[in-house]
Short mmCIF file of C-alpha atoms and ligand atoms in Angstrom, two decimals:
data_model
loop_
_atom_site.label_atom_id
_atom_site.label_comp_id
_atom_site.label_asym_id
_atom_site.label_seq_id
_atom_site.Cartn_x
_atom_site.Cartn_y
_atom_site.Cartn_z
CA UNK F 1 0.23 -0.27 -0.17
CA UNK F 2 1.17 3.39 -0.98
CA UNK F 3 1.97 6.08 1.90
CA UNK F 4 0.18 8.82 2.74
CA UNK F 5 2.31 10.29 3.56
CA UNK F 6 4.11 10.20 -0.28
CA UNK F 7 2.34 13.68 -0.61
CA UNK F 8 4.63 15.35 1.47
CA UNK F 9 1.91 17.30 2.41
CA UNK F 10 -1.29 17.36 4.98
CA UNK F 11 -4.22 15.37 3.67
CA UNK F 12 -7.16 17.73 2.44
CA UNK F 13 -10.23 16.64 4.49
CA UNK F 14 -12.11 14.00 1.93
CA UNK F 15 -8.66 12.49 1.86
CA UNK F 16 -8.91 12.83 5.50
CA UNK F 17 -12.49 11.28 5.67
CA UNK F 18 -11.75 8.12 3.65
CA UNK F 19 -7.88 7.75 5.44
CA UNK F 20 -10.26 7.62 8.87
CA UNK F 21 -13.00 5.18 7.07
CA UNK F 22 -10.14 2.36 7.18
CA UNK F 23 -10.56 1.84 10.67
CA UNK F 24 -12.65 -0.67 11.47
CA UNK F 25 -13.05 0.37 15.16
CA UNK F 26 -11.44 -3.23 16.47
CA UNK F 27 -10.05 -1.51 19.06
CA UNK F 28 -6.49 -3.70 19.21
CA UNK F 29 -4.57 -0.43 19.47
CA UNK F 30 -6.78 1.11 22.73
CA UNK F 31 -4.03 -1.15 25.29
CA UNK F 32 -1.36 0.78 23.23
CA UNK F 33 -2.14 4.16 23.83
CA UNK F 34 -0.72 6.10 26.81
CA UNK F 35 -3.78 8.80 27.15
CA UNK F 36 -6.41 6.08 27.14
CA UNK F 37 -4.28 4.17 29.69
CA UNK F 38 -4.20 7.07 31.47
CA UNK F 39 -7.53 8.88 30.98
CA UNK F 40 -9.41 5.23 30.60
CA UNK F 41 -11.81 7.92 28.19
CA UNK F 42 -12.28 6.77 24.25
CA UNK F 43 -12.46 10.02 23.45
CA UNK F 44 -8.66 10.03 24.49
CA UNK F 45 -8.67 6.75 22.56
CA UNK F 46 -7.01 6.31 18.62
CA UNK F 47 -10.13 5.08 17.59
CA UNK F 48 -12.60 7.33 19.98
CA UNK F 49 -10.42 10.28 18.40
CA UNK F 50 -10.26 8.86 14.87
CA UNK F 51 -13.94 8.85 14.88
CA UNK F 52 -14.23 12.23 16.08
CA UNK F 53 -11.91 12.89 13.58
CA UNK F 54 -14.21 11.78 11.00
CA UNK F 55 -17.42 13.54 12.23
CA UNK F 56 -16.07 16.62 12.52
CA UNK F 57 -14.50 16.68 9.12
CA UNK F 58 -18.10 15.32 7.70
CA UNK F 59 -19.37 18.14 10.10
CA UNK F 60 -21.47 15.68 11.64
CA UNK F 61 -20.24 17.16 15.41
CA UNK F 62 -19.39 20.49 15.66
CA UNK F 63 -15.52 21.53 15.72
CA UNK F 64 -15.76 22.60 19.50
CA UNK F 65 -13.62 23.17 22.84
CA UNK F 66 -14.06 19.51 24.10
CA UNK F 67 -12.73 18.09 20.59
CA UNK F 68 -9.94 20.15 20.61
CA UNK F 69 -9.00 18.87 23.82
CA UNK F 70 -8.91 15.68 22.76
CA UNK F 71 -6.82 16.16 19.86
CA UNK F 72 -4.43 18.61 22.13
CA UNK F 73 -4.38 15.71 24.75
CA UNK F 74 -2.92 13.18 21.78
CA UNK F 75 0.85 12.98 22.19
CA UNK F 76 1.62 11.83 18.21
CA UNK F 77 3.36 9.19 19.63
CA UNK F 78 1.84 6.62 17.09
CA UNK F 79 2.22 3.70 19.35
CA UNK F 80 -1.26 3.23 17.69
CA UNK F 81 -0.16 3.16 14.30
CA UNK F 82 2.06 0.53 15.28
CA UNK F 83 -0.48 -2.12 16.56
CA UNK F 84 -3.29 -1.51 13.95
CA UNK F 85 -3.95 -4.09 12.34
CA UNK F 86 -5.28 -1.85 9.65
CA UNK F 87 -2.16 0.21 8.91
CA UNK F 88 -4.48 3.21 9.49
CA UNK F 89 -2.03 6.50 9.33
CA UNK F 90 -3.30 8.06 12.24
CA UNK F 91 -0.07 10.24 12.53
CA UNK F 92 -1.46 11.84 9.03
CA UNK F 93 -4.99 12.02 10.47
CA UNK F 94 -3.66 13.76 13.66
CA UNK F 95 -1.54 15.86 11.52
CA UNK F 96 -4.23 16.91 9.17
CA UNK F 97 -7.01 17.48 11.80
CA UNK F 98 -4.39 20.24 13.75
CA UNK F 99 -3.64 21.38 10.47
CA UNK F 100 -7.72 22.16 9.64
CA UNK F 101 -9.24 22.17 12.36
CA UNK F 102 -7.65 22.78 15.97
CA UNK F 103 -4.95 25.13 15.26
CA UNK F 104 -2.82 26.33 18.15
CA UNK F 105 -3.18 29.96 19.06
CA UNK F 106 -0.43 30.05 21.53
CA UNK F 107 1.73 32.75 22.73
CA UNK F 108 4.11 30.21 22.98
CA UNK F 109 4.33 29.03 19.52
CA UNK F 110 4.30 32.84 18.54
CA UNK F 111 7.37 33.19 20.73
CA UNK F 112 9.43 29.96 19.53
CA UNK F 113 8.15 30.32 15.49
CA UNK F 114 10.74 32.61 14.20
CA UNK F 115 13.80 31.08 16.64
CA UNK F 116 12.89 27.54 14.98
CA UNK F 117 12.50 29.57 11.19
CA UNK F 118 15.60 31.82 11.71
CA UNK F 119 18.18 29.32 13.03
CA UNK F 120 20.65 32.03 12.72
CA UNK F 121 19.11 35.17 13.61
CA UNK F 122 18.61 32.80 16.44
CA UNK F 123 22.15 32.79 17.76
CA UNK F 124 22.15 35.68 19.73
CA UNK F 125 19.95 34.33 22.01
CA UNK F 126 21.70 31.28 22.32
CA UNK F 127 24.96 33.15 23.02
CA UNK F 128 22.99 35.09 25.68
CA UNK F 129 21.64 31.88 27.52
CA UNK F 130 25.15 30.45 27.04
CA UNK F 131 26.59 33.63 29.00
CA UNK F 132 24.01 33.54 31.32
CA UNK F 133 24.70 30.31 32.55
CA UNK F 134 28.55 30.82 32.64
CA UNK F 135 27.40 33.99 35.03
CA UNK F 136 25.36 31.49 37.23
CA UNK F 137 22.42 34.21 36.37
CA UNK F 138 19.94 31.61 34.93
CA UNK F 139 18.62 30.67 37.98
CA UNK F 140 16.15 34.09 38.22
CA UNK F 141 15.45 33.14 34.74
CA UNK F 142 14.12 29.51 35.95
CA UNK F 143 11.99 30.98 39.00
CA UNK F 144 9.64 33.01 35.77
CA UNK F 145 9.92 30.18 33.07
CA UNK F 146 9.04 26.49 33.28
CA UNK F 147 10.55 26.21 29.65
CA UNK F 148 13.75 27.63 31.12
CA UNK F 149 13.69 24.84 33.49
CA UNK F 150 14.28 22.21 30.81
CA UNK F 151 17.62 23.86 29.62
CA UNK F 152 20.57 21.90 30.30
CA UNK F 153 23.98 22.79 30.49
CA UNK F 154 24.67 24.75 27.72
CA UNK F 155 27.29 23.98 25.52
CA UNK F 156 29.21 27.43 23.52
CA UNK F 157 27.47 27.73 20.63
CA UNK F 158 29.26 26.92 17.31
CA UNK F 159 29.35 28.00 13.55
CA UNK F 160 29.53 24.79 11.65
CA UNK F 161 32.26 23.98 8.14
CA UNK F 162 30.09 23.08 5.60
CA UNK F 163 32.47 20.14 4.91
CA UNK F 164 33.61 17.59 7.29
CA UNK F 165 36.04 15.46 5.21
CA UNK F 166 36.53 11.51 6.51
CA UNK F 167 39.55 10.51 8.38
CA UNK F 168 39.75 7.39 7.33
CA UNK F 169 39.84 5.63 3.89
CA UNK F 170 37.37 7.01 2.37
CA UNK F 171 33.94 5.17 1.82
CA UNK F 172 31.50 7.74 1.13
CA UNK F 173 29.24 11.14 2.11
CA UNK F 174 26.22 11.84 3.89
CA UNK F 175 24.52 15.25 4.76
CA UNK F 176 23.99 15.72 8.41
CA UNK F 177 20.51 17.22 10.10
CA UNK F 178 21.78 20.18 12.49
CA UNK F 179 17.74 20.39 14.00
CA UNK F 180 16.83 23.74 15.94
CA UNK F 181 16.61 22.18 19.07
CA UNK F 182 20.08 19.51 18.83
CA UNK F 183 21.76 22.71 17.73
CA UNK F 184 21.00 25.01 20.39
CA UNK F 185 21.07 22.52 22.82
CA UNK F 186 22.99 18.95 22.18
CA UNK F 187 25.90 19.93 19.61
CA UNK F 188 28.19 17.39 21.69
CA UNK F 189 25.86 14.64 19.43
CA UNK F 190 26.61 16.63 16.19
CA UNK F 191 30.23 16.86 17.23
CA UNK F 192 30.19 13.11 17.94
CA UNK F 193 28.33 12.03 14.92
CA UNK F 194 30.76 13.54 12.97
CA UNK F 195 34.33 12.60 14.58
CA UNK F 196 32.63 8.69 13.97
CA UNK F 197 31.28 9.11 10.82
CA UNK F 198 34.86 10.70 9.80
CA UNK F 199 36.17 7.46 11.55
CA UNK F 200 34.80 5.22 9.21
CA UNK F 201 35.40 7.26 6.06
CA UNK F 202 32.59 9.02 5.57
CA UNK F 203 32.45 12.58 4.24
CA UNK F 204 30.03 15.04 6.35
CA UNK F 205 27.83 17.37 4.39
CA UNK F 206 26.05 20.45 6.22
CA UNK F 207 24.14 22.95 4.11
CA UNK F 208 24.36 26.12 5.61
CA UNK F 209 20.70 26.32 4.10
CA UNK F 210 19.10 24.25 6.46
CA UNK F 211 16.25 24.72 8.94
CA UNK F 212 13.70 22.87 11.52
CA UNK F 213 12.49 19.75 10.35
CA UNK F 214 8.81 21.22 10.70
CA UNK F 215 7.94 19.30 13.41
CA UNK F 216 6.54 21.59 16.02
CA UNK F 217 4.81 23.91 13.63
CA UNK F 218 2.94 21.14 12.49
CA UNK F 219 2.06 20.49 16.14
CA UNK F 220 0.48 23.65 16.67
CA UNK F 221 -1.45 23.02 13.16
CA UNK F 222 1.08 25.80 11.50
CA UNK F 223 0.32 23.99 7.91
CA UNK F 224 1.98 26.70 5.87
CA UNK F 225 5.14 27.18 8.43
CA UNK F 226 5.90 23.58 7.91
CA UNK F 227 5.43 23.49 4.45
CA UNK F 228 7.92 26.03 4.11
CA UNK F 229 10.56 24.62 6.41
CA UNK F 230 10.23 21.42 4.11
CA UNK F 231 10.69 23.40 0.89
CA UNK F 232 13.63 24.88 2.51
CA UNK F 233 15.09 21.99 3.70
CA UNK F 234 14.07 20.41 -0.19
CA UNK F 235 16.53 23.04 -1.79
CA UNK F 236 19.21 23.02 0.92
CA UNK F 237 19.97 19.05 0.85
CA UNK F 238 21.78 17.09 -1.79
CA UNK F 239 18.74 13.99 -2.74
CA UNK F 240 21.51 11.79 -3.99
CA UNK F 241 23.08 12.03 0.01
CA UNK F 242 21.19 10.16 2.82
CA UNK F 243 19.87 12.50 5.38
CA UNK F 244 21.71 11.56 8.82
CA UNK F 245 19.69 12.79 11.63
CA UNK F 246 20.51 12.51 15.45
CA UNK F 247 17.15 13.80 16.89
CA UNK F 248 14.79 10.95 16.17
CA UNK F 249 11.80 13.55 16.67
CA UNK F 250 13.18 15.62 13.17
CA UNK F 251 14.07 12.02 11.78
CA UNK F 252 10.57 10.93 11.64
CA UNK F 253 9.42 14.50 10.18
CA UNK F 254 11.66 14.40 7.66
CA UNK F 255 10.57 10.66 7.03
CA UNK F 256 6.94 11.90 7.01
CA UNK F 257 7.53 14.98 4.40
CA UNK F 258 10.88 14.78 2.71
CA UNK F 259 10.43 11.87 0.55
CA UNK F 260 12.47 13.41 -2.16
CA UNK F 261 15.56 12.41 0.19
CA UNK F 262 16.42 9.30 1.91
CA UNK F 263 16.57 10.50 5.66
CA UNK F 264 18.47 7.47 8.11
CA UNK F 265 18.84 7.98 11.94
CA UNK F 266 22.47 7.65 12.63
CA UNK F 267 22.62 4.42 14.83
CA UNK F 268 20.42 2.93 11.82
CA UNK F 269 23.36 4.54 9.42
CA UNK F 270 26.16 3.54 11.32
CA UNK F 271 25.00 -0.06 12.46
CA UNK F 272 25.21 -1.05 9.08
CA UNK F 273 28.71 0.07 8.10
CA UNK F 274 31.96 -1.73 8.50
CA UNK F 275 34.05 -1.49 11.93
CA UNK F 276 36.90 -4.05 11.25
CA UNK F 277 39.20 -0.70 11.39
CA UNK F 278 38.26 0.99 14.35
CA UNK F 279 39.25 0.52 17.91
CA UNK F 280 35.78 1.21 20.49
CA UNK F 281 38.02 0.79 23.86
CA UNK F 282 36.15 -1.29 26.48
CA UNK F 283 33.27 0.53 29.06
CA UNK F 284 32.45 -1.65 32.09
CA UNK F 285 29.04 -0.32 32.83
CA UNK F 286 25.29 -0.95 32.55
CA UNK F 287 23.65 1.20 29.59
CA UNK F 288 19.97 1.50 30.03
CA UNK F 289 18.39 2.68 26.72
CA UNK F 290 15.50 4.52 26.00
CA UNK F 291 13.22 4.44 22.96
CA UNK F 292 11.96 7.51 21.68
CA UNK F 293 8.25 6.82 20.19
CA UNK F 294 9.35 8.31 16.43
CA UNK F 295 12.65 6.53 16.32
CA UNK F 296 10.54 3.17 17.70
CA UNK F 297 6.95 3.97 16.01
CA UNK F 298 7.73 6.22 12.84
CA UNK F 299 11.63 5.45 11.56
CA UNK F 300 11.27 1.93 13.10
CA UNK F 301 14.64 1.84 14.10
CA UNK F 302 15.11 1.58 17.55
CA UNK F 303 16.56 -1.47 17.62
CA UNK F 304 19.90 0.00 15.78
CA UNK F 305 20.68 1.45 18.61
CA UNK F 306 21.03 -1.10 20.84
CA UNK F 307 23.29 -3.19 17.91
CA UNK F 308 25.67 -0.03 17.58
CA UNK F 309 26.10 0.53 21.62
CA UNK F 310 26.73 -3.51 21.71
CA UNK F 311 30.23 -2.52 19.95
CA UNK F 312 31.28 -1.23 23.33
CA UNK F 313 33.39 -4.45 24.96
CA UNK F 314 32.08 -4.89 28.12
CA UNK F 315 29.27 -2.47 28.09
CA UNK F 316 25.67 -3.98 29.32
CA UNK F 317 22.83 -3.08 27.21
CA UNK F 318 19.38 -3.16 28.78
CA UNK F 319 15.88 -2.36 27.40
CA UNK F 320 14.50 0.59 30.20
CA UNK F 321 11.04 -1.05 31.67
CA UNK F 322 8.07 0.48 29.41
CA UNK F 323 9.90 1.33 26.61
CA UNK F 324 6.85 1.35 24.56
CA UNK F 325 5.10 3.83 26.22
CA UNK F 326 5.73 7.67 25.92
CA UNK F 327 7.75 9.51 28.34
CA UNK F 328 5.54 12.98 27.74
CA UNK F 329 8.25 14.81 26.22
CA UNK F 330 6.75 14.55 22.87
CA UNK F 331 7.71 17.78 21.21
CA UNK F 332 6.24 21.05 22.75
CA UNK F 333 3.75 18.68 24.64
CA UNK F 334 5.93 18.70 27.79
CA UNK F 335 5.05 22.78 27.73
CA UNK F 336 1.89 23.00 26.63
CA UNK F 337 0.17 19.62 28.54
CA UNK F 338 2.27 19.36 31.48
CA UNK F 339 -0.43 17.85 33.50
CA UNK F 340 -0.35 14.24 31.27
CA UNK F 341 3.56 14.64 30.14
CA UNK F 342 4.05 14.73 33.91
CA UNK F 343 2.02 11.80 34.62
CA UNK F 344 4.06 9.80 31.87
CA UNK F 345 7.23 11.14 33.06
CA UNK F 346 6.85 10.22 36.75
CA UNK F 347 6.24 7.00 35.28
CA UNK F 348 9.60 6.87 33.31
CA UNK F 349 11.46 7.90 37.09
CA UNK F 350 10.06 4.90 38.49
CA UNK F 351 11.32 2.63 35.99
CA UNK F 352 14.80 4.82 35.98
CA UNK F 353 14.77 4.43 40.10
CA UNK F 354 13.94 0.59 39.82
CA UNK F 355 16.56 -0.32 37.38
CA UNK F 356 18.75 2.59 40.18
CA UNK F 357 20.05 3.32 36.28
CA UNK F 358 23.30 5.12 36.43
CA UNK F 359 23.83 6.19 32.75
CA UNK F 360 20.71 6.37 30.37
CA UNK F 361 20.70 6.59 26.45
CA UNK F 362 18.14 8.13 24.54
CA UNK F 363 18.53 9.63 20.59
CA UNK F 364 15.47 12.44 20.89
CA UNK F 365 16.49 15.55 22.38
CA UNK F 366 12.74 16.23 23.81
CA UNK F 367 12.97 12.71 25.07
CA UNK F 368 16.55 13.37 26.40
CA UNK F 369 15.44 17.18 27.65
CA UNK F 370 11.94 15.79 29.60
CA UNK F 371 13.32 13.14 31.19
CA UNK F 372 16.48 14.83 32.32
CA UNK F 373 14.15 17.97 34.18
CA UNK F 374 12.44 15.26 36.17
CA UNK F 375 15.68 13.72 37.37
CA UNK F 376 16.79 17.00 38.54
CA UNK F 377 13.62 17.60 40.26
CA UNK F 378 14.21 14.65 42.54
CA UNK F 379 17.65 15.33 42.53
CA UNK F 380 18.43 11.81 40.97
CA UNK F 381 22.30 11.41 39.55
CA UNK F 382 21.76 9.84 35.96
CA UNK F 383 23.81 10.61 33.12
CA UNK F 384 21.40 11.03 30.30
CA UNK F 385 22.84 10.79 26.83
CA UNK F 386 22.85 10.43 23.30
CA UNK F 387 24.12 6.86 22.66
CA UNK F 388 26.16 8.76 19.64
CA UNK F 389 28.27 10.45 22.55
CA UNK F 390 29.15 7.05 24.27
CA UNK F 391 30.17 5.67 21.49
CA UNK F 392 32.40 8.56 20.27
CA UNK F 393 33.72 8.70 23.68
CA UNK F 394 35.00 5.05 23.61
CA UNK F 395 36.59 5.51 19.76
CA UNK F 396 38.50 8.63 21.60
CA UNK F 397 35.78 11.88 21.57
CA UNK F 398 35.87 14.13 24.27
CA UNK F 399 33.08 16.58 24.45
CA UNK F 400 33.48 20.34 25.67
S1 LIG C 1 -6.25 -0.68 15.63
FE1 LIG C 1 -6.78 0.37 13.70
S2 LIG C 1 -8.33 -0.35 12.55
FE2 LIG C 1 -8.45 -1.25 14.77
S3 LIG C 1 -9.46 0.46 16.16
FE3 LIG C 1 -7.18 0.99 16.20
S4 LIG C 1 -6.87 2.63 14.37
FE4 LIG C 1 -9.07 1.33 14.46
S1 LIG C 2 -0.78 8.81 18.62
FE1 LIG C 2 -0.28 7.86 20.87
S2 LIG C 2 -1.23 9.42 22.47
FE2 LIG C 2 -2.21 10.10 20.18
S3 LIG C 2 -3.79 8.12 19.79
FE3 LIG C 2 -2.20 7.44 19.23
S4 LIG C 2 -1.25 6.32 20.89
FE4 LIG C 2 -2.31 7.34 21.73
#
């Protein structure tokens, strides 16, 4: 069956109705839905939401605040899609519904929109935040802003080269997607990716014209903005090179809406490379892995993270209990739906405490920020990091 995403745009109302009609209401998706598990309400289940979306699109039900609440509470985690025997494209349905019926008019999105669109004009802001952290002034900001509490210790803002040539026998070339949050808050994962790729013989291109993947805009129902961002990326990246992503949230958005390019998660790409000439130092520790929903349900490459980390001698790689359920991060959801986001976060914190986790690897910046924030609030010392950083460090890379 051809994916409805191949149109690289959100579904029109008629297409939305047709896709919703493919749901046979079997209910097999219900136990996999985090919001249904928490509320027990059919309207907060995938099956219930699909029926509501169809009824509103057909003007059988009004597009009112109650409808918006049920759509807003959906995490877009797409667990339902993975469970559906009829391959209903729930992600396409909820994206189209948000664009056409429930766009956000929040102050938060209006504020972050120019920052995510203009990566370069946002640079002064990140310099300011970095300087404030250096001067230990962030505590004042955090007292007034819940969003500021999510900020990790910032890395010094960086100007990327257009090309990082292979440092071993050349085997090929790839493009690297920076992502707005990863570029601003986790540049060490991008540097680690370049380090590993270069050592495996790959040139890494970092196109300067690239921008945000559009996922936050899509989640807010801003169709024009997400289309513009996708178009900018389409023109910026060489279609003959695979685009590698380090944040699975970006990877999922690009996989769905940039069909002209081949998109792959960094771990999925590296797990199939030739490692015979690469030396990886042992690490005698247990590394727990958190599976981001976007990596598991959309990019479907979460298992590659385990394969990759197993290249570290002596390391024990363990799946965190409850990995099939969303952590509640889900892009801007952790800020806009904080009550449900915190309920889901608490389940993760219980799993982390129960297993006495010291190192947690996650491949999505949103999950990383959300979980690390919860750990800080409970004074738990757990190193939350991207798997590529752990691997790169065992190859000689050092973060700064
Ligand atoms: S599993 Fe698929 S077909 Fe069944 S209720 Fe859920 S979305 Fe509908
Ligand atoms: S995307 Fe996630 S939260 Fe939304 S209906 Fe599907 S399983 Fe539930």
